[in-house]
PDB file of C-alpha atoms in Angstrom:
ATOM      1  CA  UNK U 104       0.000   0.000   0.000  1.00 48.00           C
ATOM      2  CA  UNK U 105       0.956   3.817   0.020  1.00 49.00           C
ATOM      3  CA  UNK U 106       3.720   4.822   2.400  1.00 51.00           C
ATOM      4  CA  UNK U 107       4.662   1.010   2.805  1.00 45.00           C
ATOM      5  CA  UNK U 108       8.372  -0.075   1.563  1.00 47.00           C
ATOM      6  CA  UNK U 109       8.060  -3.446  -0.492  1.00 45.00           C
ATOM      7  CA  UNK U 110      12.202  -4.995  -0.304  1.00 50.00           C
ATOM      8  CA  UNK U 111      12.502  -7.762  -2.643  1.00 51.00           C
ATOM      9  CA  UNK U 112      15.015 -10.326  -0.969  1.00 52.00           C
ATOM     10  CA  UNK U 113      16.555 -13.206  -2.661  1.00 55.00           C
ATOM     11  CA  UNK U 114      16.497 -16.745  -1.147  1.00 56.00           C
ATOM     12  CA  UNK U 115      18.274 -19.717  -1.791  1.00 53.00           C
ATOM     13  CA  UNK U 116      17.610 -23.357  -1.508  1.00 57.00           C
ATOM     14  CA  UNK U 117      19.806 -26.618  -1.191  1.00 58.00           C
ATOM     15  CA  UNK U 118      19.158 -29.421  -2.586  1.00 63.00           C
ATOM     16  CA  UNK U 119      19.726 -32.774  -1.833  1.00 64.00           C
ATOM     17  CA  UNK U 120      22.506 -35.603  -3.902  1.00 68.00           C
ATOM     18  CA  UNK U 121      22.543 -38.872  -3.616  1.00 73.00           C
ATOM     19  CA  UNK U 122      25.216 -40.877  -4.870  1.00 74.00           C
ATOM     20  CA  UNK U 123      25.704 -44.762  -4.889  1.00 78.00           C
ATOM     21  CA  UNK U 124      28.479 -47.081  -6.523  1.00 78.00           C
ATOM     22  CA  UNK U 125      31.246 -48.987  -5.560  1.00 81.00           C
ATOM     23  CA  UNK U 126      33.246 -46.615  -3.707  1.00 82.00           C
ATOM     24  CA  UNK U 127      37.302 -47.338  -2.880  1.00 86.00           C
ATOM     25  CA  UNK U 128      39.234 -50.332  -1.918  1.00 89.00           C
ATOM     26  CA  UNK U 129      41.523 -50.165   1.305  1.00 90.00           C
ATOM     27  CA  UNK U 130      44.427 -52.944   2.442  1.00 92.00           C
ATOM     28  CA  UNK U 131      46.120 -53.059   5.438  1.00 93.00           C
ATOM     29  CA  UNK U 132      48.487 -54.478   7.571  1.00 93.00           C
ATOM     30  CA  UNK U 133      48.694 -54.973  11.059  1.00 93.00           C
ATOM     31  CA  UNK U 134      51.336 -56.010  13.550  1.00 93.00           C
ATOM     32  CA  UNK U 135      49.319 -57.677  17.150  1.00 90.00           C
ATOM     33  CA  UNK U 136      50.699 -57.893  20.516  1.00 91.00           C
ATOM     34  CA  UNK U 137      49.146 -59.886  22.554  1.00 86.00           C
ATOM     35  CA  UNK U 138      48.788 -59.805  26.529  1.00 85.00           C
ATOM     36  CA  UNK U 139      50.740 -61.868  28.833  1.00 82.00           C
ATOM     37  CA  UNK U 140      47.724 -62.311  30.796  1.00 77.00           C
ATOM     38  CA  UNK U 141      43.746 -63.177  29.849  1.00 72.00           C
ATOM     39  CA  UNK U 142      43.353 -59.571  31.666  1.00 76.00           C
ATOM     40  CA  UNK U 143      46.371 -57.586  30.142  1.00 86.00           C
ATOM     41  CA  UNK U 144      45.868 -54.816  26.782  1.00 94.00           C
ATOM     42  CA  UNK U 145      45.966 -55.590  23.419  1.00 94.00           C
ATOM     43  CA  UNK U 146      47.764 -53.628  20.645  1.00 95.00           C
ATOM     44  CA  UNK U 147      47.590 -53.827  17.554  1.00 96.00           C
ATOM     45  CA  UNK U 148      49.722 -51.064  15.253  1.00 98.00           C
ATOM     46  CA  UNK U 149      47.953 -51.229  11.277  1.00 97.00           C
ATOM     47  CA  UNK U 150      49.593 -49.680   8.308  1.00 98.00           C
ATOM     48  CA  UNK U 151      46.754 -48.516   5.303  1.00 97.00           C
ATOM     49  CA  UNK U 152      46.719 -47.774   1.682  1.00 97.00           C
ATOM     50  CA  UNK U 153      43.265 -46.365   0.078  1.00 94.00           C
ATOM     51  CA  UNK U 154      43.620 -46.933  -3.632  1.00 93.00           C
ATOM     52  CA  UNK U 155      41.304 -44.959  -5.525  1.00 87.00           C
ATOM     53  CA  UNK U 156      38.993 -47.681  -6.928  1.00 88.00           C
ATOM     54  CA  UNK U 157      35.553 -45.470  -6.981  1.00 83.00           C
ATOM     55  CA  UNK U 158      34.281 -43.679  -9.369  1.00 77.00           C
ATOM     56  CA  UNK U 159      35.722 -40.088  -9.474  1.00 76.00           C
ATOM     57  CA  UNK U 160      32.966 -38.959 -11.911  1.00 77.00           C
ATOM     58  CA  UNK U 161      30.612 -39.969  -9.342  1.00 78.00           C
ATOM     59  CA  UNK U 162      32.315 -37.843  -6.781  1.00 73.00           C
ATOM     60  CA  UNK U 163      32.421 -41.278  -4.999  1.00 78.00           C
ATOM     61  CA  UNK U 164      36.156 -40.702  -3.886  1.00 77.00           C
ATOM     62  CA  UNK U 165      39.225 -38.464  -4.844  1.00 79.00           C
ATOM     63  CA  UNK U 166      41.314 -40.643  -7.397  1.00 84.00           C
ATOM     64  CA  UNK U 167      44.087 -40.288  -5.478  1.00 90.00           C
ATOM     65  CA  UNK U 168      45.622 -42.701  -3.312  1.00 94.00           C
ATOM     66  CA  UNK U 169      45.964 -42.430   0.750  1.00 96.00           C
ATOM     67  CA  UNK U 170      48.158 -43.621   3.574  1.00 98.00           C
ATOM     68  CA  UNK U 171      47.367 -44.221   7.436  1.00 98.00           C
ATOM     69  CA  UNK U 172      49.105 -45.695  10.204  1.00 98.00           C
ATOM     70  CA  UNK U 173      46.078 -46.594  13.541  1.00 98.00           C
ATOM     71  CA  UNK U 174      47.095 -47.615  16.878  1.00 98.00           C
ATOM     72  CA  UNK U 175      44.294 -49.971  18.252  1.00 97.00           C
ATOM     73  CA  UNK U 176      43.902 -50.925  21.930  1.00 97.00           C
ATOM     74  CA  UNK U 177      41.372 -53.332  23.624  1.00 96.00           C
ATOM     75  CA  UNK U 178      40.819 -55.304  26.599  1.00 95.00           C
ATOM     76  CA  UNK U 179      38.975 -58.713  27.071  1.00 91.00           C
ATOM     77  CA  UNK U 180      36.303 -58.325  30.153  1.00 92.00           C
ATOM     78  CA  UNK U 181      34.562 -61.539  30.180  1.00 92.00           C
ATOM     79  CA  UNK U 182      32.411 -61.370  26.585  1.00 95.00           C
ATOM     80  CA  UNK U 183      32.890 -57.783  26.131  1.00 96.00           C
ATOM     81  CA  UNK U 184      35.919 -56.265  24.966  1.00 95.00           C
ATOM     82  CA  UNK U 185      35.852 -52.362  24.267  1.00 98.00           C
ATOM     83  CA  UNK U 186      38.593 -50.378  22.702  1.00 97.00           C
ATOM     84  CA  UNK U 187      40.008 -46.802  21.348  1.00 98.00           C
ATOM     85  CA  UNK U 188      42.267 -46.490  18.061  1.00 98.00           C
ATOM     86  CA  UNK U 189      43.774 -43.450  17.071  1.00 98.00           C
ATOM     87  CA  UNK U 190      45.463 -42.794  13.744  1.00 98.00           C
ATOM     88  CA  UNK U 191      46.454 -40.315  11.137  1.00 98.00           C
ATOM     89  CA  UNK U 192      46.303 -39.914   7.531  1.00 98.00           C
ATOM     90  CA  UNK U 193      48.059 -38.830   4.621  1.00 98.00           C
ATOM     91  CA  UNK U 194      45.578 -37.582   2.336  1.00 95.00           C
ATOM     92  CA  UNK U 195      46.703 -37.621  -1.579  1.00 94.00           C
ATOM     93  CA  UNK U 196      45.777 -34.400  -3.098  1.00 92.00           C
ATOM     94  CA  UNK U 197      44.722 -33.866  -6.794  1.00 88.00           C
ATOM     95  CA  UNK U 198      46.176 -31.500  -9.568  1.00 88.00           C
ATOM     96  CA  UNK U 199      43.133 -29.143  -8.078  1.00 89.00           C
ATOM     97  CA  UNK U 200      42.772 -29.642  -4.408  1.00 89.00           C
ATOM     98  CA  UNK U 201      45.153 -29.573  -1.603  1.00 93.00           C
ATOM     99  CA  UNK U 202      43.179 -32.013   1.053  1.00 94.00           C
ATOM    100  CA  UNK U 203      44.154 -31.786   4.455  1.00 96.00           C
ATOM    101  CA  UNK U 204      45.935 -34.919   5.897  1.00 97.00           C
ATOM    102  CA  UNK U 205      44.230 -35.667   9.104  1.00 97.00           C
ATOM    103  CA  UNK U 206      43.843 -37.299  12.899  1.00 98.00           C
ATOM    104  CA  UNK U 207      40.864 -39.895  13.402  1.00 98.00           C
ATOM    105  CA  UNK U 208      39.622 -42.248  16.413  1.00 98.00           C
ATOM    106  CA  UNK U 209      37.378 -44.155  17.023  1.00 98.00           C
ATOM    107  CA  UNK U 210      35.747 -46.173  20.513  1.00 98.00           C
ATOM    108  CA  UNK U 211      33.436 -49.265  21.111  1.00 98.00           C
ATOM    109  CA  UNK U 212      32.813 -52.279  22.368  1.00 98.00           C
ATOM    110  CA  UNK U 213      32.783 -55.820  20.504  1.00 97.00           C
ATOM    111  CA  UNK U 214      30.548 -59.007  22.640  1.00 98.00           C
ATOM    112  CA  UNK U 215      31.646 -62.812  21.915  1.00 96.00           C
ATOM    113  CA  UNK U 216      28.519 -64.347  21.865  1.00 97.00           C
ATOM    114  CA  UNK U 217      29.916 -67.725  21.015  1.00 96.00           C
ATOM    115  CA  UNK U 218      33.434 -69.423  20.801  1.00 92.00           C
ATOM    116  CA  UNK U 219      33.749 -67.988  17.239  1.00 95.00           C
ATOM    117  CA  UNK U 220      31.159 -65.173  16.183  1.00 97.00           C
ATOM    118  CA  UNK U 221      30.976 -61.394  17.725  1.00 97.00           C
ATOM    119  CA  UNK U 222      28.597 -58.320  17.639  1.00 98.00           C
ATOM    120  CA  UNK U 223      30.128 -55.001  17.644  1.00 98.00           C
ATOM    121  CA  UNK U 224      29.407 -51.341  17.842  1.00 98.00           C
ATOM    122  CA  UNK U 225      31.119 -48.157  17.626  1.00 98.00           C
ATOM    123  CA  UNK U 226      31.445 -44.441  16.834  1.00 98.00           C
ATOM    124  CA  UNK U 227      34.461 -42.822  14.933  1.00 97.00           C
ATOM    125  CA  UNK U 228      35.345 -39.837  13.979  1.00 97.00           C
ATOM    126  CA  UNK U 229      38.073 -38.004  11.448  1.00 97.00           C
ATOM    127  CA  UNK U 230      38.946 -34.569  10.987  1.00 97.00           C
ATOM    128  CA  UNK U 231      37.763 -32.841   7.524  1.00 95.00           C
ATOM    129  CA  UNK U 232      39.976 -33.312   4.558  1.00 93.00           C
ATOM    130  CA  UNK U 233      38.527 -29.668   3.321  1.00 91.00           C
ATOM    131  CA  UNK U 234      38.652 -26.436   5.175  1.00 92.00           C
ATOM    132  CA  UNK U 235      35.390 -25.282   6.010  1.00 92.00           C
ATOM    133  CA  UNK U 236      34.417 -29.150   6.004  1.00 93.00           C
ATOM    134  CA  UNK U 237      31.960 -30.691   8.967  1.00 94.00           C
ATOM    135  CA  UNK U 238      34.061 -33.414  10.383  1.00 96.00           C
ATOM    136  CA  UNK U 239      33.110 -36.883   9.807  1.00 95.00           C
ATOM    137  CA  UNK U 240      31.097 -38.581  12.110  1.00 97.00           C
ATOM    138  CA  UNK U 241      29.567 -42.284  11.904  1.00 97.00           C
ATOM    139  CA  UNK U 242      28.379 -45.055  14.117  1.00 98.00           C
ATOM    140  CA  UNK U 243      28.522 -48.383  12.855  1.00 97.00           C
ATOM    141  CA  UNK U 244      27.483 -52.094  14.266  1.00 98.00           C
ATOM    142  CA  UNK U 245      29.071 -55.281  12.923  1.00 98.00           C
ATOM    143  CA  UNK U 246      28.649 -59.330  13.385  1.00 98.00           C
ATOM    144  CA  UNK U 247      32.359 -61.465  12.351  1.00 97.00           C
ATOM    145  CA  UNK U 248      32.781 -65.051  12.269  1.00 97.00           C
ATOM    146  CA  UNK U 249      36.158 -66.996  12.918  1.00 95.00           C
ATOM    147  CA  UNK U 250      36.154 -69.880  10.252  1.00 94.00           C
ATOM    148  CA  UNK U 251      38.339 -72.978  10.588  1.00 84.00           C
ATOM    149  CA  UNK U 252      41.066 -71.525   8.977  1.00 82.00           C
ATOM    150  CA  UNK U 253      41.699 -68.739  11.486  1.00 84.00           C
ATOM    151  CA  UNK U 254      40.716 -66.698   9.212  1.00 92.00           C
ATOM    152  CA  UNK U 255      37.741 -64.380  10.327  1.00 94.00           C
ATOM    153  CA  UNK U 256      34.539 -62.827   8.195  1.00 96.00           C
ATOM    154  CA  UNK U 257      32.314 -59.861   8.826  1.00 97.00           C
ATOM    155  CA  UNK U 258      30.097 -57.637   7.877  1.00 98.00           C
ATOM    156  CA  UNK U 259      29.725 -53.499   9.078  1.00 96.00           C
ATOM    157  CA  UNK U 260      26.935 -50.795   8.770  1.00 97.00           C
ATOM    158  CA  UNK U 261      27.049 -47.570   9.256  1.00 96.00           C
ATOM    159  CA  UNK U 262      25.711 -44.488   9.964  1.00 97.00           C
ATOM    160  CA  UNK U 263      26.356 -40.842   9.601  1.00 95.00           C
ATOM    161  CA  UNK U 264      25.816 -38.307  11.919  1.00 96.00           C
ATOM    162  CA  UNK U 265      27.655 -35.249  10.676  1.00 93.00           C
ATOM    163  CA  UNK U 266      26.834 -33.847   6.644  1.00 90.00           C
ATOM    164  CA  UNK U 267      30.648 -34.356   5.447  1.00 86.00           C
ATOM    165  CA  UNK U 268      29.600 -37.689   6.380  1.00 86.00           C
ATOM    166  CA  UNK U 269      28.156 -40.719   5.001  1.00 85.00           C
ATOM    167  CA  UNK U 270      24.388 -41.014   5.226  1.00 89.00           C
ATOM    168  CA  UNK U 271      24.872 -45.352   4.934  1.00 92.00           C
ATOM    169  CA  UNK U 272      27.402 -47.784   4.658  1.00 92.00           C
ATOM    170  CA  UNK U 273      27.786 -51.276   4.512  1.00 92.00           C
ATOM    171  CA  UNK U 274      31.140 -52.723   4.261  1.00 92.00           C
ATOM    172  CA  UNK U 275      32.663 -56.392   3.910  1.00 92.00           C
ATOM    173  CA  UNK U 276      35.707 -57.988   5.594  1.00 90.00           C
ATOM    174  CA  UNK U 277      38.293 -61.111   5.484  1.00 90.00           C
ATOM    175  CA  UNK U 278      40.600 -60.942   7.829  1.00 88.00           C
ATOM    176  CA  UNK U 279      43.250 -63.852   6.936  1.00 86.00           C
ATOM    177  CA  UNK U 280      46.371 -64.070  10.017  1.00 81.00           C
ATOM    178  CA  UNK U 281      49.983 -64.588   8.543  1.00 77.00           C
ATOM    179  CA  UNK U 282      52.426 -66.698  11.065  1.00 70.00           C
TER     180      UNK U 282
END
């Protein structure tokens, strides 16, 4: 009306993405030391390479290859046997982007329900490889199986709780001891 001032402001949206696909491939190795005693600490020191096996077009991972070295300490307490890592990475930057290289832990708790299968859950966390970046946070619950062999299977899900993170995951392991 008359007299009134009309001010015309812009607005902006966001909109969702969702992208799915094979994303990339990690193998490690780790060195355990094992208690003296049923009751003493476990460590367990692993060594990582990322190779860039998703698809970059996809923005499904970097193309570039990372490195990580974790720490990993647990305890057996009768079935349950909970546990902090801590590690840092060496983030491979592309011809455009200089990523961060970054700290990450994690904490939880696995439960032996038999002689050779386990439940697990845990939360973990990892700096942001971009300025600016929310951190990544996730939770995550797993089942693994010891087979005959020594050799151990699993299966992980996961959760994100932060946006830089994942909204799902599901991930699959074989875990195969060298003497």
């Amino acid at each position: 009306g008359p007299g009134s001032n009309s001010i015309n402001t812009p607005t902006s949206t966001t909109q969702s993405v969702t992208r799915s696909g094979i994303g990339d491939s990690q193998l490690s190795v780790s060195r355990a030391f094992f208690p003296q005693q049923q009751e003493g600490i476990f460590y367990e020191l692993t060594a990582a390479v990322k190779l860039a096996t998703a698809d970059q077009k996809k923005s499904l991972g970097t193309g570039e290859t990372d490195y990580s070295i974790k720490l990993s300490m647990s305890m057996e307490m009768g079935n349950w046997m909970p546990g902090v890592s801590a590690g840092y990475q060496l983030t491979g930057d592309t011809a455009d982007t200089d990523f961060n290289d970054v700290w990450f832990f994690s904490a939880g708790t696995g439960y032996r329900l038999d002689q050779s299968s386990r439940l697990s859950a845990g939360i973990d966390f990892e700096q942001a490889v971009n300025d600016g970046a929310d951190d990544f946070t996730a939770v995550s619950l797993g089942y693994s199986r010891d087979l005959a062999s020594q050799a151990s299977v699993g299966i992980n899900v996961k959760a994100g709780l932060t946006d830089n993170s994942l909204d799902k995951g599901l991930s699959v392991f074989v875990s195969i001891p060298f003497k």
